[in-house]
mmCIF file of C-alpha atoms in Angstrom:
data_model
loop_
_atom_site.group_PDB
_atom_site.id
_atom_site.type_symbol
_atom_site.label_atom_id
_atom_site.label_comp_id
_atom_site.label_asym_id
_atom_site.label_seq_id
_atom_site.Cartn_x
_atom_site.Cartn_y
_atom_site.Cartn_z
ATOM 1 C CA MET F 1 -160.705 62.175 -39.953
ATOM 2 C CA PRO F 2 -159.143 58.696 -39.597
ATOM 3 C CA ASP F 3 -159.291 56.649 -36.440
ATOM 4 C CA GLU F 4 -156.225 55.594 -34.439
ATOM 5 C CA ASN F 5 -155.203 53.217 -37.210
ATOM 6 C CA GLY F 6 -155.403 55.988 -39.817
ATOM 7 C CA LEU F 7 -158.663 54.645 -41.187
ATOM 8 C CA SER F 8 -162.177 55.928 -41.660
ATOM 9 C CA GLU F 9 -165.257 53.820 -41.085
ATOM 10 C CA GLU F 10 -167.113 55.642 -43.855
ATOM 11 C CA ASN F 11 -166.908 55.632 -47.624
ATOM 12 C CA ALA F 12 -165.057 52.340 -47.914
ATOM 13 C CA LEU F 13 -163.702 51.403 -51.320
ATOM 14 C CA SER F 14 -162.479 47.927 -52.172
ATOM 15 C CA GLY F 15 -162.046 47.190 -55.856
ATOM 16 C CA GLU F 16 -165.246 45.989 -57.467
ATOM 17 C CA ASN F 17 -167.129 46.374 -54.178
ATOM 18 C CA ALA F 18 -166.683 50.147 -53.896
ATOM 19 C CA VAL F 19 -170.408 50.825 -53.803
ATOM 20 C CA SER F 20 -171.344 48.144 -51.288
ATOM 21 C CA GLY F 21 -168.339 48.850 -49.074
ATOM 22 C CA GLU F 22 -167.394 45.161 -48.879
ATOM 23 C CA ASN F 23 -163.719 44.427 -48.374
ATOM 24 C CA ALA F 24 -162.539 42.448 -51.387
ATOM 25 C CA TYR F 25 -158.930 42.151 -50.206
ATOM 26 C CA GLU F 26 -157.189 39.691 -47.896
ATOM 27 C CA THR F 27 -153.987 41.529 -46.987
ATOM 28 C CA VAL F 28 -154.721 45.223 -47.508
ATOM 29 C CA ASP F 29 -157.471 47.639 -46.575
ATOM 30 C CA LEU F 30 -158.574 50.663 -48.605
ATOM 31 C CA ARG F 31 -160.913 53.309 -47.297
ATOM 32 C CA ILE F 32 -161.702 56.710 -48.764
ATOM 33 C CA GLU F 33 -162.845 59.719 -46.804
ATOM 34 C CA GLU F 34 -162.927 63.363 -47.850
ATOM 35 C CA ARG F 35 -160.768 62.763 -50.958
ATOM 36 C CA VAL F 36 -158.083 60.872 -48.986
ATOM 37 C CA ALA F 37 -157.420 57.204 -49.766
ATOM 38 C CA TRP F 38 -156.150 55.434 -46.651
ATOM 39 C CA LEU F 39 -154.305 52.350 -47.912
ATOM 40 C CA THR F 40 -153.236 50.023 -45.111
ATOM 41 C CA LEU F 41 -151.095 46.891 -45.295
ATOM 42 C CA ASN F 42 -153.119 44.590 -43.076
ATOM 43 C CA ARG F 43 -151.042 41.654 -41.852
ATOM 44 C CA PRO F 44 -150.018 42.955 -38.415
ATOM 45 C CA GLU F 45 -149.309 39.462 -37.089
ATOM 46 C CA LYS F 46 -146.597 39.164 -39.794
ATOM 47 C CA LEU F 47 -145.386 42.755 -39.433
ATOM 48 C CA ASN F 48 -147.230 43.481 -42.704
ATOM 49 C CA ALA F 49 -144.710 41.462 -44.696
ATOM 50 C CA LEU F 50 -145.370 41.352 -48.418
ATOM 51 C CA THR F 51 -146.687 38.302 -50.264
ATOM 52 C CA PRO F 52 -147.704 37.652 -53.883
ATOM 53 C CA THR F 53 -151.307 38.209 -52.781
ATOM 54 C CA THR F 54 -150.386 41.617 -51.375
ATOM 55 C CA MET F 55 -148.657 42.575 -54.610
ATOM 56 C CA THR F 56 -151.673 41.530 -56.680
ATOM 57 C CA GLU F 57 -154.040 43.431 -54.413
ATOM 58 C CA LEU F 58 -151.900 46.570 -54.444
ATOM 59 C CA ARG F 59 -151.812 46.530 -58.238
ATOM 60 C CA ASP F 60 -155.599 46.233 -58.373
ATOM 61 C CA ILE F 61 -155.982 49.128 -55.941
ATOM 62 C CA PHE F 62 -153.572 51.344 -57.844
ATOM 63 C CA ARG F 63 -155.562 50.784 -61.018
ATOM 64 C CA SER F 64 -158.853 51.515 -59.272
ATOM 65 C CA ILE F 65 -157.829 54.784 -57.646
ATOM 66 C CA ASP F 66 -155.568 56.273 -60.306
ATOM 67 C CA ASP F 67 -158.430 57.820 -62.257
ATOM 68 C CA ASP F 68 -160.850 58.129 -59.351
ATOM 69 C CA GLU F 69 -161.819 61.792 -59.197
ATOM 70 C CA ASP F 70 -162.792 61.355 -55.543
ATOM 71 C CA VAL F 71 -159.162 60.711 -54.566
ATOM 72 C CA CYS F 72 -156.652 63.570 -54.292
ATOM 73 C CA VAL F 73 -154.024 61.960 -52.070
ATOM 74 C CA VAL F 74 -153.082 58.457 -50.913
ATOM 75 C CA VAL F 75 -151.715 57.679 -47.449
ATOM 76 C CA LEU F 76 -149.918 54.327 -47.233
ATOM 77 C CA ARG F 77 -149.851 52.822 -43.744
ATOM 78 C CA GLY F 78 -149.141 49.587 -41.920
ATOM 79 C CA ALA F 79 -151.612 48.002 -39.502
ATOM 80 C CA GLY F 80 -150.717 47.295 -35.890
ATOM 81 C CA GLU F 81 -148.252 48.963 -33.553
ATOM 82 C CA ARG F 82 -144.988 47.249 -34.522
ATOM 83 C CA ALA F 83 -144.337 47.839 -38.201
ATOM 84 C CA PHE F 84 -145.076 49.682 -41.389
ATOM 85 C CA CYS F 85 -143.728 46.721 -43.367
ATOM 86 C CA ALA F 86 -141.031 44.153 -42.599
ATOM 87 C CA GLY F 87 -140.325 43.465 -46.279
ATOM 88 C CA MET F 88 -140.749 40.213 -48.123
ATOM 89 C CA ASP F 89 -142.512 37.399 -46.279
ATOM 90 C CA LEU F 90 -139.923 34.715 -45.443
ATOM 91 C CA ALA F 91 -142.419 31.916 -46.117
ATOM 92 C CA TRP F 92 -142.695 33.220 -49.677
ATOM 93 C CA SER F 93 -138.944 33.682 -50.068
ATOM 94 C CA GLU F 94 -137.968 30.222 -48.814
ATOM 95 C CA LYS F 95 -140.178 28.435 -51.346
ATOM 96 C CA LEU F 96 -138.939 30.228 -54.458
ATOM 97 C CA THR F 97 -137.088 28.406 -57.217
ATOM 98 C CA PRO F 98 -134.203 30.246 -58.939
ATOM 99 C CA ARG F 99 -136.528 31.141 -61.798
ATOM 100 C CA GLU F 100 -139.224 32.372 -59.404
ATOM 101 C CA ARG F 101 -136.672 34.577 -57.660
ATOM 102 C CA ILE F 102 -136.180 36.454 -60.899
ATOM 103 C CA GLU F 103 -139.904 36.890 -61.307
ATOM 104 C CA GLN F 104 -140.520 38.046 -57.720
ATOM 105 C CA GLY F 105 -137.984 40.802 -58.298
ATOM 106 C CA ARG F 106 -139.845 41.921 -61.393
ATOM 107 C CA LEU F 107 -143.197 41.680 -59.607
ATOM 108 C CA GLY F 108 -142.093 43.937 -56.772
ATOM 109 C CA GLU F 109 -140.462 46.494 -59.030
ATOM 110 C CA LYS F 110 -143.478 46.673 -61.349
ATOM 111 C CA THR F 111 -145.872 46.994 -58.418
ATOM 112 C CA PHE F 112 -143.916 49.763 -56.729
ATOM 113 C CA ALA F 113 -143.484 51.566 -60.055
ATOM 114 C CA MET F 114 -147.264 51.590 -60.443
ATOM 115 C CA MET F 115 -147.569 53.397 -57.126
ATOM 116 C CA GLU F 116 -144.794 55.804 -58.025
ATOM 117 C CA ARG F 117 -146.642 56.768 -61.214
ATOM 118 C CA LEU F 118 -150.039 57.363 -59.608
ATOM 119 C CA SER F 119 -151.635 60.609 -60.730
ATOM 120 C CA VAL F 120 -152.035 61.912 -57.183
ATOM 121 C CA PRO F 121 -149.519 62.356 -54.368
ATOM 122 C CA VAL F 122 -148.682 59.342 -52.203
ATOM 123 C CA ILE F 123 -147.503 59.761 -48.616
ATOM 124 C CA ALA F 124 -145.793 56.843 -46.890
ATOM 125 C CA ALA F 125 -146.652 57.179 -43.185
ATOM 126 C CA VAL F 126 -144.006 54.999 -41.544
ATOM 127 C CA HIS F 127 -144.121 53.784 -37.961
ATOM 128 C CA GLY F 128 -142.175 50.938 -36.396
ATOM 129 C CA TYR F 129 -140.130 48.784 -38.737
ATOM 130 C CA ALA F 130 -139.735 49.618 -42.420
ATOM 131 C CA VAL F 131 -136.934 47.359 -43.576
ATOM 132 C CA GLY F 132 -135.882 45.653 -46.799
ATOM 133 C CA GLY F 133 -138.778 45.576 -49.223
ATOM 134 C CA GLY F 134 -140.819 47.586 -46.741
ATOM 135 C CA LEU F 135 -138.518 50.570 -47.077
ATOM 136 C CA GLU F 136 -138.354 50.043 -50.837
ATOM 137 C CA LEU F 137 -142.147 50.338 -50.893
ATOM 138 C CA ALA F 138 -142.028 53.556 -48.864
ATOM 139 C CA LEU F 139 -139.384 54.967 -51.212
ATOM 140 C CA ALA F 140 -141.823 54.609 -54.114
ATOM 141 C CA ALA F 141 -144.097 57.157 -52.430
ATOM 142 C CA ASP F 142 -143.699 60.853 -53.178
ATOM 143 C CA PHE F 143 -142.343 61.392 -49.688
ATOM 144 C CA ILE F 144 -142.114 59.708 -46.289
ATOM 145 C CA ILE F 145 -143.286 60.991 -42.920
ATOM 146 C CA ALA F 146 -141.933 58.985 -39.988
ATOM 147 C CA SER F 147 -143.187 58.354 -36.503
ATOM 148 C CA SER F 148 -140.603 58.912 -33.784
ATOM 149 C CA ASP F 149 -140.552 55.135 -33.209
ATOM 150 C CA ALA F 150 -139.629 54.274 -36.820
ATOM 151 C CA LYS F 151 -136.681 52.024 -37.673
ATOM 152 C CA MET F 152 -135.642 51.924 -41.335
ATOM 153 C CA GLY F 153 -133.024 50.258 -43.483
ATOM 154 C CA LEU F 154 -132.225 48.260 -46.603
ATOM 155 C CA VAL F 155 -130.825 45.330 -44.653
ATOM 156 C CA GLU F 156 -130.538 42.710 -47.392
ATOM 157 C CA ILE F 157 -126.740 42.651 -47.418
ATOM 158 C CA THR F 158 -126.665 41.507 -43.780
ATOM 159 C CA LEU F 159 -128.518 38.267 -44.594
ATOM 160 C CA SER F 160 -125.245 36.688 -45.738
ATOM 161 C CA ALA F 161 -122.854 38.681 -43.524
ATOM 162 C CA ARG F 162 -120.459 37.236 -40.974
ATOM 163 C CA PRO F 163 -121.432 37.259 -37.294
ATOM 164 C CA PRO F 164 -122.366 39.347 -35.395
ATOM 165 C CA PHE F 165 -124.017 41.273 -38.212
ATOM 166 C CA ARG F 166 -125.942 38.378 -39.702
ATOM 167 C CA PRO F 167 -129.504 38.215 -38.321
ATOM 168 C CA LYS F 168 -130.780 35.135 -36.521
ATOM 169 C CA MET F 169 -133.342 34.422 -39.224
ATOM 170 C CA THR F 170 -130.555 33.433 -41.660
ATOM 171 C CA GLU F 171 -128.188 31.622 -39.307
ATOM 172 C CA ASP F 172 -128.733 28.447 -41.335
ATOM 173 C CA GLY F 173 -128.294 30.154 -44.687
ATOM 174 C CA ASP F 174 -129.735 32.988 -46.703
ATOM 175 C CA PRO F 175 -132.531 31.799 -49.020
ATOM 176 C CA ASP F 176 -132.016 34.880 -51.200
ATOM 177 C CA GLN F 177 -128.272 34.362 -51.728
ATOM 178 C CA PRO F 178 -127.553 32.644 -55.068
ATOM 179 C CA GLU F 179 -124.951 29.892 -55.312
ATOM 180 C CA PHE F 180 -122.874 32.124 -57.559
ATOM 181 C CA GLY F 181 -122.922 35.908 -57.845
ATOM 182 C CA GLY F 182 -124.409 38.419 -55.480
ATOM 183 C CA SER F 183 -127.714 39.655 -54.171
ATOM 184 C CA ALA F 184 -128.915 43.220 -53.568
ATOM 185 C CA PRO F 185 -132.240 44.954 -52.891
ATOM 186 C CA GLY F 186 -134.368 44.078 -55.913
ATOM 187 C CA TRP F 187 -137.490 46.213 -55.679
ATOM 188 C CA GLY F 188 -136.070 49.578 -56.728
ATOM 189 C CA GLY F 189 -134.256 50.572 -53.548
ATOM 190 C CA VAL F 190 -130.807 50.763 -55.144
ATOM 191 C CA LYS F 191 -132.176 53.425 -57.515
ATOM 192 C CA ARG F 192 -134.622 55.302 -55.312
ATOM 193 C CA LEU F 193 -132.479 55.553 -52.177
ATOM 194 C CA PRO F 194 -129.614 57.419 -53.954
ATOM 195 C CA ASP F 195 -132.196 59.625 -55.664
ATOM 196 C CA ARG F 196 -133.577 60.504 -52.242
ATOM 197 C CA ILE F 197 -130.441 61.012 -50.135
ATOM 198 C CA GLY F 198 -127.489 61.054 -52.568
ATOM 199 C CA LYS F 199 -125.129 58.323 -53.691
ATOM 200 C CA ALA F 200 -122.554 58.510 -50.905
ATOM 201 C CA ARG F 201 -125.076 58.345 -48.082
ATOM 202 C CA ALA F 202 -127.019 55.633 -49.879
ATOM 203 C CA LYS F 203 -123.870 53.572 -50.304
ATOM 204 C CA GLU F 204 -123.137 53.809 -46.585
ATOM 205 C CA LEU F 205 -126.576 52.445 -45.719
ATOM 206 C CA LEU F 206 -126.467 49.773 -48.420
ATOM 207 C CA PHE F 207 -122.903 48.618 -47.639
ATOM 208 C CA THR F 208 -123.585 48.303 -43.913
ATOM 209 C CA GLY F 209 -127.227 47.218 -43.994
ATOM 210 C CA ALA F 210 -127.696 49.585 -41.062
ATOM 211 C CA ARG F 211 -131.097 50.100 -39.514
ATOM 212 C CA ILE F 212 -131.493 53.760 -38.599
ATOM 213 C CA ASP F 213 -133.912 55.612 -36.359
ATOM 214 C CA ALA F 214 -136.273 58.404 -37.359
ATOM 215 C CA ASP F 215 -133.967 61.253 -36.336
ATOM 216 C CA ARG F 216 -131.098 59.874 -38.419
ATOM 217 C CA ALA F 217 -133.476 59.356 -41.348
ATOM 218 C CA LEU F 218 -134.540 62.995 -41.096
ATOM 219 C CA GLN F 219 -130.925 64.145 -40.962
ATOM 220 C CA LEU F 220 -130.141 62.173 -44.125
ATOM 221 C CA GLY F 221 -133.216 63.473 -45.969
ATOM 222 C CA LEU F 222 -134.764 60.028 -46.174
ATOM 223 C CA VAL F 223 -137.927 61.334 -44.513
ATOM 224 C CA ASN F 224 -139.527 64.768 -44.765
ATOM 225 C CA ASP F 225 -140.513 65.054 -41.135
ATOM 226 C CA VAL F 226 -140.772 63.140 -37.872
ATOM 227 C CA TYR F 227 -143.945 63.300 -35.784
ATOM 228 C CA PRO F 228 -144.143 62.172 -32.143
ATOM 229 C CA ALA F 229 -145.633 58.694 -31.932
ATOM 230 C CA ASP F 230 -148.544 59.857 -29.781
ATOM 231 C CA GLU F 231 -149.442 62.549 -32.350
ATOM 232 C CA PHE F 232 -148.645 60.583 -35.482
ATOM 233 C CA ASP F 233 -152.143 59.632 -36.641
ATOM 234 C CA LYS F 234 -153.571 63.080 -35.960
ATOM 235 C CA ARG F 235 -150.815 64.965 -37.753
ATOM 236 C CA ILE F 236 -150.776 62.600 -40.730
ATOM 237 C CA GLY F 237 -154.519 63.182 -41.011
ATOM 238 C CA GLU F 238 -154.030 66.952 -40.954
ATOM 239 C CA LEU F 239 -151.353 66.790 -43.651
ATOM 240 C CA ALA F 240 -153.485 64.549 -45.864
ATOM 241 C CA GLU F 241 -156.509 66.788 -45.338
ATOM 242 C CA ARG F 242 -154.563 69.844 -46.479
ATOM 243 C CA ILE F 243 -153.276 68.188 -49.644
ATOM 244 C CA ALA F 244 -156.727 66.752 -50.384
ATOM 245 C CA ALA F 245 -158.149 70.279 -50.341
ATOM 246 C CA MET F 246 -156.136 71.163 -53.451
ATOM 247 C CA ASN F 247 -157.402 70.899 -57.005
ATOM 248 C CA ARG F 248 -156.821 67.322 -58.182
ATOM 249 C CA TYR F 249 -155.731 68.338 -61.666
ATOM 250 C CA ASN F 250 -153.227 70.826 -60.298
ATOM 251 C CA LEU F 251 -151.839 68.138 -57.982
ATOM 252 C CA ARG F 252 -151.426 65.839 -60.972
ATOM 253 C CA LEU F 253 -149.803 68.611 -63.011
ATOM 254 C CA VAL F 254 -147.329 69.576 -60.295
ATOM 255 C CA LYS F 255 -146.439 65.941 -59.619
ATOM 256 C CA GLU F 256 -145.695 65.336 -63.308
ATOM 257 C CA LEU F 257 -143.673 68.551 -63.648
ATOM 258 C CA VAL F 258 -141.502 67.775 -60.635
ATOM 259 C CA THR F 259 -141.144 64.038 -61.246
ATOM 260 C CA TYR F 260 -140.124 64.332 -64.865
ATOM 261 C CA GLY F 261 -138.252 67.627 -64.653
ATOM 262 C CA TYR F 262 -140.551 69.530 -66.972
ATOM 263 C CA ASP F 263 -140.908 73.319 -67.171
ATOM 264 C CA TRP F 264 -144.362 74.905 -67.108
ATOM 265 C CA ILE F 265 -143.743 77.148 -70.105
ATOM 266 C CA GLU F 266 -147.159 77.953 -71.483
ATOM 267 C CA PRO F 267 -150.162 79.095 -69.430
ATOM 268 C CA HIS F 268 -153.440 77.238 -69.272
ATOM 269 C CA PRO F 269 -155.147 77.546 -72.691
ATOM 270 C CA SER F 270 -158.386 78.911 -71.259
#
């Protein structure tokens, strides 16, 4: 069972150092216990904001666990008490050239698509803030479970809004707003959010850039369930434990059938 941060102290796996248990990553932590991979964004002082290093490390982890027969389910978490993920790191965003902005969009989308296509189920366990790219990351999971303290939204449109809806961090200008044309969530949110909650509800959230609480997210179908904050780690662990008890190949089969809309027409050949 994980500790209060959703982590286990045993059976650590970190890329090439899986056997030794050494942590090969700077911004994420991966630990495996009882067929559950606990994947934690680990920049709590920056609200687990995403950087190029984080993207590279996530891609390496996804490759390492996809065919790992010891993993039946992945739980994606954020370290610290304040946030699951606050989206793209502003220090990264402010330094991008126009060409690099195109490439960061592709990097995020490709990284999140890798997670979406993992063979085993992925649960996004969201507490605190999950905004912008942070919510886009959660949307690439198979489903989201929220803590009662969660705050979620695709807030990108507010970065260039008129007062009072423009956040303080862009009072002097939005680094993501091009000189000509528009800007929208670029890491898959404009596709995955409508798929999750329907086009009309998605448009409302995207047009307003609203940040909603866990109860509203449950009402919209954005999250599957809401757990009380003081029970969150325990109940996420119980859910992961139950899924991990299932046959890995059946989990993979069911995920593929549902994701791609296939019918299971013929029985198992044996």
